Amino acid sequence: MTIYLDNGATTAVDKEVVEAMLPFFKDKYGNASSMHHAGQDARKAVDDARQKIADALGAEAKEIIFTSGGTESDNLAIKGAARANKEKGNHIITTKIEHPAVLSTCKKLEKEGFSVTYLDVDPDGLVSPESLEKAITDKTILVSIIHGNNEIGTVQDIAGLGKICREKGVLFHTDAVQSFTKVPLDVSLLPVDMMSISAHKIHGPKGTGALYVRAGTRLKPLMQGGSHEFKMRPGTENVPGIVGFARAAEIALAVDVSKITEVRNHAFKQIIKEIDNIKVNGPRDEMRLCNNINISFANVEGEALGSYLDIDGICVSTGSACSSQTLEPSHVLLAIGLSKEIANGTLRMTLSKHTTKEEIDKAVESLKKHTEKLRAISPLNTVLENVQ
Amino acid sequence: MYNETVMKHFKNPTNAGDMECVDGCGKVGNPSCGDVMMVQIKVDDGKITDAKFKTFGCCAAIAASDAVCEIVKGKTLEEAAALTKDDIVKFLGDLPCVKIHCSILGIEGLQKAIEDHKARTASTV
Ligand code: FES
């Protein structure tokens, strides 16, 4: 029995999505750049998919660039915009809680001579509009702020933050990989110039994503090749992936997220009731992704706890240093002010539309058992005050 | 990611917990990932007759702690002091590269416990 509570990592592909994709492997396998009918069938499928993704975002089809996923979208947005706007300035602003795809890209640009400001966040992970406003200088060309945080679920007020950028004439990019289809996103109303999204977080296939680029925004492509994707992303289109992405978005947009929220809130309630000396990380309710749970368990190390859960068939992820290759605890947890020790005892559980309350109850039971077991053999006895 | 022996010691560590009348205790922190381990030993006539651990750490750290306690039982203090991380890694079969430091934690805990024992006996003589 598997209880999969790691949908922030990836999701199960919907059956309808697989069905939509299948013809494009074997029967309609044409190259969308070919002029014959086989190629034109593929072209039409890609065009239709582009329109569907555009509709999902309130964008125009020509503003959607298909990529290999969230990481590539973030790279294209940040490097592409920075390099294309170099003559205007060399300053970029981002936050301390970005996905590595953004943080590492910014670090790379620092080596290219750009200067980057990493904004602090409050204990819930929220960026203050004032700090953004203060950080913008006449050298600033780009701001990149994650919409829904992948670890602690914080949803930023991108309307407010984007407005500041717009007023100052600075490009605004947001990584909406986790929030896409979970939080309403309409770029016709939002002051956002670029937005990264990905298929495999919304029950679509891995290896496909998109970058929304507002018409008129200057970008430099990352790769050289053919003139695919409006000359922004060369390479033969991943037709099955793109078709699957569009279908997944259609299905995901029809999902009632309040149902996921309800299961999530049930989980919070049960965990708080059953296990003491814990801390809920990230904000409550509307400022939080509907499927995100992030909790620190005092005196328990996350990899050990996660592994015990895994033995019971429960998949979660952890912010612990031990489970990261760098042996550093999650930068997000440190940015919201957790000590290394508490960050090391943190689990993330991310739900999907398939998660049931019964699964949650089983997971909580297992969580309680193993937390007790690990606490019994822990040499630490920290007491957390901040139980929400 | 871990072999069966490691998982066995992680799942059911037989040497975890506290000991009554401790003859030596060593608490060490892992500088790489910030984890903490405590080893307690019971010494009789220059020999370690029992060892227990408490660990805040990953699967490898828990398995290594359990292994250290297992290995030292019946060893003289000199034999125990001569143990290295390689003895633990060998006992456990193997550890992933990134987890070798967790076995060092076990050895350091043990060494500290032996030192503590020596200090205690020295002061009572
Ligand atoms: S104790 Fe932290 S990695 Fe093993």
Short mmCIF file of C-alpha atoms and ligand atoms in Angstrom, two decimals:
data_model
loop_
_atom_site.label_atom_id
_atom_site.label_comp_id
_atom_site.label_asym_id
_atom_site.label_seq_id
_atom_site.Cartn_x
_atom_site.Cartn_y
_atom_site.Cartn_z
CA MET A 1 0.00 0.00 0.00
CA THR A 2 1.38 3.39 -0.96
CA ILE A 3 0.16 6.63 0.56
CA TYR A 4 1.69 9.24 -1.67
CA LEU A 5 2.07 12.57 0.11
CA ASP A 6 4.76 14.05 -2.09
CA ASN A 7 2.74 15.70 -4.83
CA GLY A 8 4.90 18.79 -4.56
CA ALA A 9 7.69 16.62 -5.99
CA THR A 10 5.59 15.15 -8.75
CA THR A 11 2.11 13.76 -9.39
CA ALA A 12 0.49 10.74 -10.96
CA VAL A 13 -0.38 11.39 -14.59
CA ASP A 14 -4.15 11.43 -15.17
CA LYS A 15 -5.55 8.61 -17.30
CA GLU A 16 -7.17 11.09 -19.68
CA VAL A 17 -3.84 12.81 -20.08
CA VAL A 18 -2.12 9.58 -21.04
CA GLU A 19 -4.91 8.87 -23.51
CA ALA A 20 -4.57 12.29 -25.06
CA MET A 21 -0.83 11.78 -25.45
CA LEU A 22 -0.74 8.25 -26.81
CA PRO A 23 -1.67 8.94 -30.46
CA PHE A 24 1.26 11.33 -30.75
CA PHE A 25 3.83 8.63 -30.11
CA LYS A 26 2.77 6.07 -32.68
CA ASP A 27 0.23 7.35 -35.19
CA LYS A 28 0.58 11.12 -35.24
CA TYR A 29 4.30 11.12 -34.80
CA GLY A 30 5.07 13.90 -37.26
CA ASN A 31 7.52 16.70 -36.65
CA ALA A 32 5.53 19.89 -36.14
CA SER A 33 8.00 21.72 -38.39
CA SER A 34 7.37 19.45 -41.41
CA MET A 35 5.13 20.74 -44.15
CA HIS A 36 3.49 17.43 -45.05
CA HIS A 37 0.20 16.36 -43.50
CA ALA A 38 1.84 14.24 -40.79
CA GLY A 39 3.81 17.25 -39.67
CA GLN A 40 0.79 19.53 -39.94
CA ASP A 41 -1.26 17.23 -37.69
CA ALA A 42 1.42 17.62 -35.06
CA ARG A 43 1.55 21.38 -35.67
CA LYS A 44 -2.17 21.65 -35.13
CA ALA A 45 -1.94 19.66 -31.89
CA VAL A 46 0.81 21.96 -30.61
CA ASP A 47 -1.14 25.07 -31.63
CA ASP A 48 -4.28 23.82 -29.92
CA ALA A 49 -2.34 22.99 -26.79
CA ARG A 50 -0.72 26.42 -26.82
CA GLN A 51 -4.16 28.03 -27.02
CA LYS A 52 -5.39 25.93 -24.09
CA ILE A 53 -2.43 26.84 -21.90
CA ALA A 54 -2.86 30.48 -22.92
CA ASP A 55 -6.56 30.31 -21.97
CA ALA A 56 -5.66 28.76 -18.62
CA LEU A 57 -3.54 31.83 -17.85
CA GLY A 58 -5.58 34.54 -19.52
CA ALA A 59 -2.75 34.98 -22.00
CA GLU A 60 -2.47 34.99 -25.78
CA ALA A 61 -1.16 31.92 -27.57
CA LYS A 62 1.86 33.79 -28.87
CA GLU A 63 2.89 34.53 -25.30
CA ILE A 64 3.38 30.86 -24.40
CA ILE A 65 6.78 29.21 -24.93
CA PHE A 66 6.91 25.50 -24.32
CA THR A 67 9.97 24.26 -22.46
CA SER A 68 11.22 21.08 -20.81
CA GLY A 69 9.77 22.10 -17.44
CA GLY A 70 9.90 24.54 -14.57
CA THR A 71 13.68 24.64 -14.31
CA GLU A 72 14.15 25.53 -17.94
CA SER A 73 11.36 28.09 -17.77
CA ASP A 74 13.03 29.78 -14.79
CA ASN A 75 16.40 29.74 -16.54
CA LEU A 76 14.98 31.16 -19.73
CA ALA A 77 13.07 33.89 -17.93
CA ILE A 78 15.91 35.04 -15.71
CA LYS A 79 18.97 34.56 -17.89
CA GLY A 80 17.02 35.48 -21.00
CA ALA A 81 15.67 38.74 -19.59
CA ALA A 82 18.87 39.68 -17.77
CA ARG A 83 21.06 39.19 -20.83
CA ALA A 84 18.61 40.92 -23.17
CA ASN A 85 18.33 43.96 -20.90
CA LYS A 86 21.97 44.28 -19.89
CA GLU A 87 22.35 47.75 -21.28
CA LYS A 88 19.56 48.99 -19.00
CA GLY A 89 21.19 47.80 -15.79
CA ASN A 90 22.75 44.86 -14.02
CA HIS A 91 20.67 44.50 -10.87
CA ILE A 92 18.28 41.62 -10.18
CA ILE A 93 16.06 41.12 -7.14
CA THR A 94 14.82 37.79 -5.89
CA THR A 95 14.10 36.22 -2.49
CA LYS A 96 15.78 33.84 -0.08
CA ILE A 97 13.03 31.27 -0.50
CA GLU A 98 13.17 30.64 -4.24
CA HIS A 99 13.36 27.24 -5.88
CA PRO A 100 16.97 26.22 -6.69
CA ALA A 101 16.17 26.75 -10.38
CA VAL A 102 15.91 30.47 -9.62
CA LEU A 103 18.56 30.74 -6.91
CA SER A 104 21.26 28.89 -8.83
CA THR A 105 20.44 30.82 -11.97
CA CYS A 106 20.87 34.09 -10.07
CA LYS A 107 24.15 32.85 -8.59
CA LYS A 108 25.33 32.07 -12.10
CA LEU A 109 24.39 35.56 -13.28
CA GLU A 110 26.37 37.05 -10.40
CA LYS A 111 29.41 35.41 -11.96
CA GLU A 112 28.51 37.09 -15.24
CA GLY A 113 28.65 40.49 -13.58
CA PHE A 114 25.05 40.98 -12.47
CA SER A 115 24.40 41.94 -8.89
CA VAL A 116 21.58 40.18 -7.08
CA THR A 117 19.61 41.15 -3.98
CA TYR A 118 18.04 38.24 -2.09
CA LEU A 119 15.08 39.60 -0.13
CA ASP A 120 14.30 38.37 3.38
CA VAL A 121 10.89 36.99 4.18
CA ASP A 122 8.80 37.13 7.35
CA PRO A 123 8.30 34.07 9.60
CA ASP A 124 5.44 32.91 7.36
CA GLY A 125 7.60 33.24 4.27
CA LEU A 126 5.96 36.40 2.95
CA VAL A 127 7.91 39.08 1.11
CA SER A 128 7.05 42.58 2.24
CA PRO A 129 6.15 45.05 -0.52
CA GLU A 130 8.17 47.71 1.29
CA SER A 131 11.35 45.65 1.19
CA LEU A 132 10.89 45.09 -2.54
CA GLU A 133 10.25 48.75 -3.15
CA LYS A 134 13.35 49.71 -1.18
CA ALA A 135 15.53 47.22 -2.99
CA ILE A 136 14.70 48.54 -6.47
CA THR A 137 17.36 50.90 -7.82
CA ASP A 138 17.73 52.58 -11.19
CA LYS A 139 19.98 49.65 -12.14
CA THR A 140 17.29 47.05 -11.44
CA ILE A 141 16.12 45.23 -14.56
CA LEU A 142 14.36 42.17 -13.20
CA VAL A 143 12.51 40.90 -10.14
CA SER A 144 11.79 37.19 -9.68
CA ILE A 145 9.57 36.07 -6.80
CA ILE A 146 8.14 32.60 -6.37
CA HIS A 147 4.33 32.54 -6.32
CA GLY A 148 3.52 29.41 -4.30
CA ASN A 149 6.50 28.24 -2.29
CA ASN A 150 7.34 24.60 -2.93
CA GLU A 151 8.37 23.86 0.65
CA ILE A 152 6.19 25.83 3.03
CA GLY A 153 3.32 26.65 0.68
CA THR A 154 3.39 30.43 1.12
CA VAL A 155 1.47 32.17 -1.65
CA GLN A 156 2.83 35.65 -2.33
CA ASP A 157 0.69 38.61 -3.25
CA ILE A 158 2.04 38.77 -6.78
CA ALA A 159 -0.54 41.36 -7.75
CA GLY A 160 0.85 43.75 -5.16
CA LEU A 161 4.50 42.89 -5.76
CA GLY A 162 4.07 43.01 -9.53
CA LYS A 163 2.42 46.41 -9.28
CA ILE A 164 5.51 47.84 -7.59
CA CYS A 165 7.70 46.46 -10.38
CA ARG A 166 5.38 47.80 -13.04
CA GLU A 167 5.41 51.28 -11.50
CA LYS A 168 9.19 51.25 -11.44
CA GLY A 169 9.42 49.89 -14.96
CA VAL A 170 11.12 46.66 -13.89
CA LEU A 171 10.35 43.25 -15.39
CA PHE A 172 8.57 40.86 -13.03
CA HIS A 173 8.90 37.07 -13.25
CA THR A 174 7.18 34.56 -11.00
CA ASP A 175 7.73 30.84 -10.61
CA ALA A 176 4.16 29.56 -10.48
CA VAL A 177 5.07 25.89 -10.86
CA GLN A 178 3.39 24.91 -7.58
CA SER A 179 0.48 27.32 -7.72
CA PHE A 180 -0.64 26.91 -11.33
CA THR A 181 -4.26 25.62 -11.34
CA LYS A 182 -4.37 25.73 -7.52
CA VAL A 183 -4.51 29.50 -7.22
CA PRO A 184 -6.36 31.57 -9.85
CA LEU A 185 -3.85 33.14 -12.24
CA ASP A 186 -4.91 35.59 -14.89
CA VAL A 187 -2.08 37.48 -16.52
CA SER A 188 -4.55 39.80 -18.24
CA LEU A 189 -5.19 41.21 -14.77
CA LEU A 190 -1.88 40.52 -13.02
CA PRO A 191 1.11 42.80 -13.50
CA VAL A 192 3.36 39.85 -14.30
CA ASP A 193 5.69 39.81 -17.31
CA MET A 194 6.88 36.21 -17.13
CA MET A 195 5.54 33.13 -15.41
CA SER A 196 6.98 29.61 -15.19
CA ILE A 197 4.64 26.62 -15.11
CA SER A 198 5.13 22.88 -15.36
CA ALA A 199 3.07 19.85 -16.38
CA HIS A 200 4.17 17.17 -13.97
CA LYS A 201 2.99 19.03 -10.88
CA ILE A 202 -0.59 19.02 -12.18
CA HIS A 203 -0.97 15.36 -13.15
CA GLY A 204 0.68 15.90 -16.51
CA PRO A 205 3.83 14.36 -17.95
CA LYS A 206 7.37 15.06 -16.80
CA GLY A 207 9.62 16.93 -19.21
CA THR A 208 7.15 19.59 -20.30
CA GLY A 209 6.61 23.08 -19.02
CA ALA A 210 6.00 26.55 -20.32
CA LEU A 211 7.06 30.10 -19.84
CA TYR A 212 4.50 32.82 -20.25
CA VAL A 213 6.20 35.90 -21.72
CA ARG A 214 4.16 39.05 -22.00
CA ALA A 215 4.13 40.36 -25.57
CA GLY A 216 6.88 42.91 -26.05
CA THR A 217 9.20 41.50 -23.36
CA ARG A 218 12.76 41.13 -24.61
CA LEU A 219 14.47 37.80 -23.99
CA LYS A 220 17.60 36.10 -25.25
CA PRO A 221 17.20 32.37 -25.93
CA LEU A 222 19.37 29.97 -23.92
CA MET A 223 20.13 27.70 -26.85
CA GLN A 224 20.80 28.12 -30.52
CA GLY A 225 19.09 26.04 -33.18
CA GLY A 226 15.94 26.23 -35.27
CA SER A 227 13.31 28.90 -35.04
CA HIS A 228 10.87 26.91 -32.90
CA GLU A 229 8.80 28.53 -30.15
CA PHE A 230 8.97 32.04 -31.58
CA LYS A 231 12.76 31.73 -31.85
CA MET A 232 12.98 31.50 -28.09
CA ARG A 233 13.47 27.79 -27.62
CA PRO A 234 14.96 25.75 -30.45
CA GLY A 235 14.41 22.01 -30.75
CA THR A 236 11.70 19.75 -32.13
CA GLU A 237 8.58 20.19 -30.03
CA ASN A 238 7.76 17.47 -27.52
CA VAL A 239 4.33 17.00 -29.08
CA PRO A 240 2.97 14.26 -26.77
CA GLY A 241 4.23 16.17 -23.72
CA ILE A 242 2.73 19.45 -24.89
CA VAL A 243 -0.61 17.80 -25.68
CA GLY A 244 -0.57 16.09 -22.29
CA PHE A 245 0.27 19.35 -20.54
CA ALA A 246 -2.71 21.14 -22.09
CA ARG A 247 -5.08 18.30 -21.22
CA ALA A 248 -3.72 18.18 -17.66
CA ALA A 249 -4.28 21.92 -17.27
CA GLU A 250 -7.87 21.63 -18.50
CA ILE A 251 -8.60 18.87 -16.02
CA ALA A 252 -6.77 20.56 -13.15
CA LEU A 253 -8.66 23.82 -13.63
CA ALA A 254 -11.94 21.95 -13.17
CA VAL A 255 -10.83 20.46 -9.83
CA ASP A 256 -12.51 21.88 -6.75
CA VAL A 257 -9.48 22.94 -4.71
CA SER A 258 -11.63 23.47 -1.63
CA LYS A 259 -11.86 19.67 -1.38
CA ILE A 260 -8.07 19.40 -1.24
CA THR A 261 -8.00 22.23 1.30
CA GLU A 262 -10.48 20.35 3.43
CA VAL A 263 -8.37 17.18 3.48
CA ARG A 264 -5.29 19.29 4.16
CA ASN A 265 -6.97 21.03 7.09
CA HIS A 266 -8.09 17.68 8.42
CA ALA A 267 -4.44 16.60 8.32
CA PHE A 268 -3.29 19.69 10.21
CA LYS A 269 -5.98 19.17 12.81
CA GLN A 270 -5.12 15.52 13.35
CA ILE A 271 -1.38 16.06 13.52
CA ILE A 272 -1.73 18.91 16.01
CA LYS A 273 -4.13 16.81 18.07
CA GLU A 274 -2.02 13.66 18.07
CA ILE A 275 1.55 14.92 18.25
CA ASP A 276 2.92 17.50 20.64
CA ASN A 277 6.01 19.70 20.45
CA ILE A 278 5.65 20.53 16.78
CA LYS A 279 5.63 23.70 14.74
CA VAL A 280 3.56 24.36 11.63
CA ASN A 281 5.66 26.23 9.09
CA GLY A 282 4.17 28.63 6.57
CA PRO A 283 0.98 30.67 6.73
CA ARG A 284 -2.53 29.46 7.40
CA ASP A 285 -5.49 29.35 5.09
CA GLU A 286 -5.74 31.61 2.12
CA MET A 287 -2.08 32.57 1.94
CA ARG A 288 -1.09 28.91 1.71
CA LEU A 289 -1.18 26.42 -1.17
CA CYS A 290 -4.21 24.19 -0.73
CA ASN A 291 -2.17 20.99 -0.73
CA ASN A 292 0.82 21.93 1.41
CA ILE A 293 1.70 20.77 4.91
CA ASN A 294 5.05 21.57 6.47
CA ILE A 295 5.75 20.70 10.08
CA SER A 296 8.80 20.58 12.32
CA PHE A 297 8.90 17.81 14.91
CA ALA A 298 11.19 18.77 17.78
CA ASN A 299 14.04 16.40 18.61
CA VAL A 300 13.41 14.20 15.59
CA GLU A 301 15.60 14.14 12.49
CA GLY A 302 13.69 14.33 9.23
CA GLU A 303 15.46 11.73 7.14
CA ALA A 304 15.03 9.13 9.86
CA LEU A 305 11.36 10.02 10.31
CA GLY A 306 10.75 10.06 6.56
CA SER A 307 12.43 6.67 6.20
CA TYR A 308 10.27 5.12 8.91
CA LEU A 309 7.20 6.48 7.13
CA ASP A 310 8.53 5.07 3.87
CA ILE A 311 8.79 1.63 5.45
CA ASP A 312 5.08 2.00 6.24
CA GLY A 313 4.42 2.88 2.59
CA ILE A 314 4.07 6.62 3.12
CA CYS A 315 5.97 9.00 0.82
CA VAL A 316 6.89 12.43 2.17
CA SER A 317 9.85 14.75 1.78
CA THR A 318 12.06 16.48 4.31
CA GLY A 319 13.96 19.71 4.76
CA SER A 320 16.67 17.94 6.72
CA ALA A 321 20.36 18.51 6.11
CA CYS A 322 21.00 14.77 6.28
CA SER A 323 18.84 14.07 3.27
CA SER A 324 20.36 16.78 1.10
CA GLN A 325 23.51 16.25 -0.91
CA THR A 326 24.99 19.46 0.46
CA LEU A 327 24.30 18.53 4.11
CA GLU A 328 22.63 21.89 4.57
CA PRO A 329 19.08 22.11 5.86
CA SER A 330 16.48 23.72 3.62
CA HIS A 331 17.34 27.32 2.79
CA VAL A 332 13.62 28.13 2.96
CA LEU A 333 13.30 26.89 6.54
CA LEU A 334 16.39 28.83 7.56
CA ALA A 335 15.01 31.94 5.83
CA ILE A 336 11.83 31.82 7.94
CA GLY A 337 14.00 31.76 11.03
CA LEU A 338 14.14 28.11 12.05
CA SER A 339 17.29 26.90 13.77
CA LYS A 340 19.28 24.24 11.91
CA GLU A 341 18.22 21.66 14.43
CA ILE A 342 14.51 22.38 14.01
CA ALA A 343 14.86 22.62 10.22
CA ASN A 344 16.46 19.17 10.33
CA GLY A 345 13.33 17.80 11.95
CA THR A 346 10.96 19.02 9.28
CA LEU A 347 8.66 17.10 6.97
CA ARG A 348 6.74 18.31 3.96
CA MET A 349 3.57 16.53 2.97
CA THR A 350 1.90 17.59 -0.25
CA LEU A 351 -1.55 16.32 -1.14
CA SER A 352 -3.35 15.87 -4.42
CA LYS A 353 -6.96 15.57 -5.52
CA HIS A 354 -6.58 11.83 -4.91
CA THR A 355 -5.60 12.12 -1.23
CA THR A 356 -8.32 10.95 1.16
CA LYS A 357 -8.94 11.60 4.83
CA GLU A 358 -8.50 7.87 5.45
CA GLU A 359 -5.02 8.04 3.98
CA ILE A 360 -4.27 11.04 6.15
CA ASP A 361 -5.46 9.22 9.26
CA LYS A 362 -3.18 6.29 8.49
CA ALA A 363 -0.28 8.60 7.83
CA VAL A 364 -0.87 10.49 11.08
CA GLU A 365 -0.98 7.24 13.01
CA SER A 366 2.34 6.20 11.53
CA LEU A 367 3.77 9.66 12.08
CA LYS A 368 2.79 9.58 15.74
CA LYS A 369 4.28 6.14 16.27
CA HIS A 370 7.60 6.97 14.68
CA THR A 371 7.90 10.42 16.21
CA GLU A 372 7.53 8.79 19.61
CA LYS A 373 10.04 6.10 18.73
CA LEU A 374 12.63 8.59 17.50
CA ARG A 375 12.06 10.93 20.42
CA ALA A 376 12.68 8.06 22.79
CA ILE A 377 16.15 7.60 21.32
CA SER A 378 16.91 11.28 20.86
CA PRO A 379 19.58 12.95 23.00
CA LEU A 380 17.83 16.31 22.53
CA ASN A 381 14.94 17.77 24.45
CA THR A 382 14.05 21.01 22.80
CA VAL A 383 10.64 22.42 23.56
CA LEU A 384 8.91 24.33 20.79
CA GLU A 385 6.65 27.12 21.93
CA ASN A 386 5.22 28.16 18.67
CA VAL A 387 2.62 25.48 18.01
CA GLN A 388 -0.02 27.01 15.78
CA MET B 1 19.87 3.85 -0.84
CA TYR B 2 20.90 1.76 2.22
CA ASN B 3 21.72 -1.94 2.34
CA GLU B 4 19.78 -4.47 4.40
CA THR B 5 22.15 -4.48 7.36
CA VAL B 6 21.92 -0.71 7.68
CA MET B 7 18.13 -0.85 7.41
CA LYS B 8 17.98 -3.62 10.03
CA HIS B 9 19.93 -1.56 12.55
CA PHE B 10 17.94 1.54 11.66
CA LYS B 11 14.59 -0.19 11.95
CA ASN B 12 15.26 -2.06 15.15
CA PRO B 13 18.20 -0.60 16.98
CA THR B 14 18.72 -2.98 19.92
CA ASN B 15 21.15 -0.71 21.73
CA ALA B 16 19.09 2.47 21.77
CA GLY B 17 18.06 4.07 25.00
CA ASP B 18 19.39 4.98 28.42
CA MET B 19 21.49 2.95 30.76
CA GLU B 20 21.32 2.76 34.54
CA CYS B 21 24.64 3.42 36.27
CA VAL B 22 26.74 4.75 33.45
CA ASP B 23 30.50 4.40 33.67
CA GLY B 24 31.25 6.70 30.77
CA CYS B 25 29.24 9.03 28.59
CA GLY B 26 30.17 10.90 25.42
CA LYS B 27 28.04 13.39 23.54
CA VAL B 28 29.16 14.65 20.15
CA GLY B 29 27.75 16.83 17.43
CA ASN B 30 28.16 16.24 13.74
CA PRO B 31 29.76 19.35 12.26
CA SER B 32 28.54 18.55 8.74
CA CYS B 33 24.82 18.26 9.26
CA GLY B 34 24.32 19.34 12.87
CA ASP B 35 23.20 16.01 14.25
CA VAL B 36 23.87 14.83 17.79
CA MET B 37 24.83 11.50 19.27
CA MET B 38 25.37 10.25 22.79
CA VAL B 39 27.12 7.00 23.76
CA GLN B 40 26.97 5.50 27.23
CA ILE B 41 29.22 2.64 28.30
CA LYS B 42 29.34 0.28 31.23
CA VAL B 43 32.83 -0.87 32.13
CA ASP B 44 33.82 -3.84 34.22
CA ASP B 45 37.44 -4.72 34.87
CA GLY B 46 38.72 -2.78 31.89
CA LYS B 47 36.15 -4.30 29.58
CA ILE B 48 33.07 -2.69 28.09
CA THR B 49 30.18 -4.87 29.16
CA ASP B 50 27.34 -2.78 27.77
CA ALA B 51 26.83 0.20 25.51
CA LYS B 52 23.79 2.29 24.67
CA PHE B 53 23.22 5.24 22.41
CA LYS B 54 20.86 8.10 21.78
CA THR B 55 21.01 9.73 18.36
CA PHE B 56 19.37 12.64 16.62
CA GLY B 57 20.40 11.84 13.09
CA CYS B 58 19.75 10.12 9.82
CA CYS B 59 19.22 6.41 9.12
CA ALA B 60 22.97 5.92 8.73
CA ALA B 61 23.69 7.71 12.00
CA ILE B 62 21.19 5.56 13.89
CA ALA B 63 22.48 2.36 12.28
CA ALA B 64 26.10 3.37 12.92
CA SER B 65 25.32 4.22 16.55
CA ASP B 66 23.70 0.84 17.01
CA ALA B 67 26.66 -0.81 15.30
CA VAL B 68 29.21 0.95 17.52
CA CYS B 69 27.42 -0.25 20.63
CA GLU B 70 27.24 -3.75 19.24
CA ILE B 71 30.90 -3.88 18.28
CA VAL B 72 32.31 -2.58 21.56
CA LYS B 73 30.52 -5.01 23.83
CA GLY B 74 33.12 -7.36 25.27
CA LYS B 75 36.05 -5.30 24.04
CA THR B 76 38.73 -3.92 26.34
CA LEU B 77 38.94 -0.15 26.60
CA GLU B 78 42.14 -0.23 24.53
CA GLU B 79 40.55 -2.33 21.81
CA ALA B 80 37.51 -0.07 21.78
CA ALA B 81 39.64 3.06 21.63
CA ALA B 82 41.45 1.68 18.59
CA LEU B 83 38.25 1.28 16.55
CA THR B 84 37.85 3.49 13.49
CA LYS B 85 34.99 4.43 11.22
CA ASP B 86 36.16 1.70 8.84
CA ASP B 87 35.27 -0.94 11.43
CA ILE B 88 31.73 0.44 11.54
CA VAL B 89 31.41 0.70 7.79
CA LYS B 90 32.66 -2.86 7.48
CA PHE B 91 30.22 -4.08 10.13
CA LEU B 92 27.36 -2.40 8.27
CA GLY B 93 28.46 -3.73 4.90
CA ASP B 94 28.69 -0.35 3.28
CA LEU B 95 27.44 3.21 3.54
CA PRO B 96 26.72 5.71 0.78
CA CYS B 97 29.64 8.16 0.36
CA VAL B 98 27.65 11.11 1.69
CA LYS B 99 26.93 9.11 4.84
CA ILE B 100 30.45 8.11 5.88
CA HIS B 101 30.61 11.10 8.21
CA CYS B 102 27.71 9.64 10.19
CA SER B 103 29.86 6.65 11.14
CA ILE B 104 32.62 8.99 12.30
CA LEU B 105 30.06 10.46 14.67
CA GLY B 106 29.67 7.03 16.26
CA ILE B 107 33.39 6.59 16.75
CA GLU B 108 33.78 10.05 18.23
CA GLY B 109 30.94 9.40 20.65
CA LEU B 110 32.59 6.20 21.75
CA GLN B 111 35.99 7.82 22.19
CA LYS B 112 34.47 10.56 24.28
CA ALA B 113 32.69 8.01 26.44
CA ILE B 114 35.98 6.17 27.01
CA GLU B 115 37.74 9.43 27.90
CA ASP B 116 34.90 10.28 30.24
CA HIS B 117 35.26 6.90 31.89
CA LYS B 118 39.00 7.42 32.31
CA ALA B 119 38.43 10.84 33.80
CA ARG B 120 35.89 9.43 36.22
CA THR B 121 38.11 6.59 37.39
CA ALA B 122 41.14 8.87 37.61
CA SER B 123 39.30 11.26 39.89
CA THR B 124 38.01 8.49 42.16
CA VAL B 125 41.46 6.90 42.64
S1 FES C 1 23.54 12.23 10.78
FE1 FES C 1 23.17 13.80 9.36
S2 FES C 1 23.65 12.85 7.51
FE2 FES C 1 23.82 11.25 8.89
#
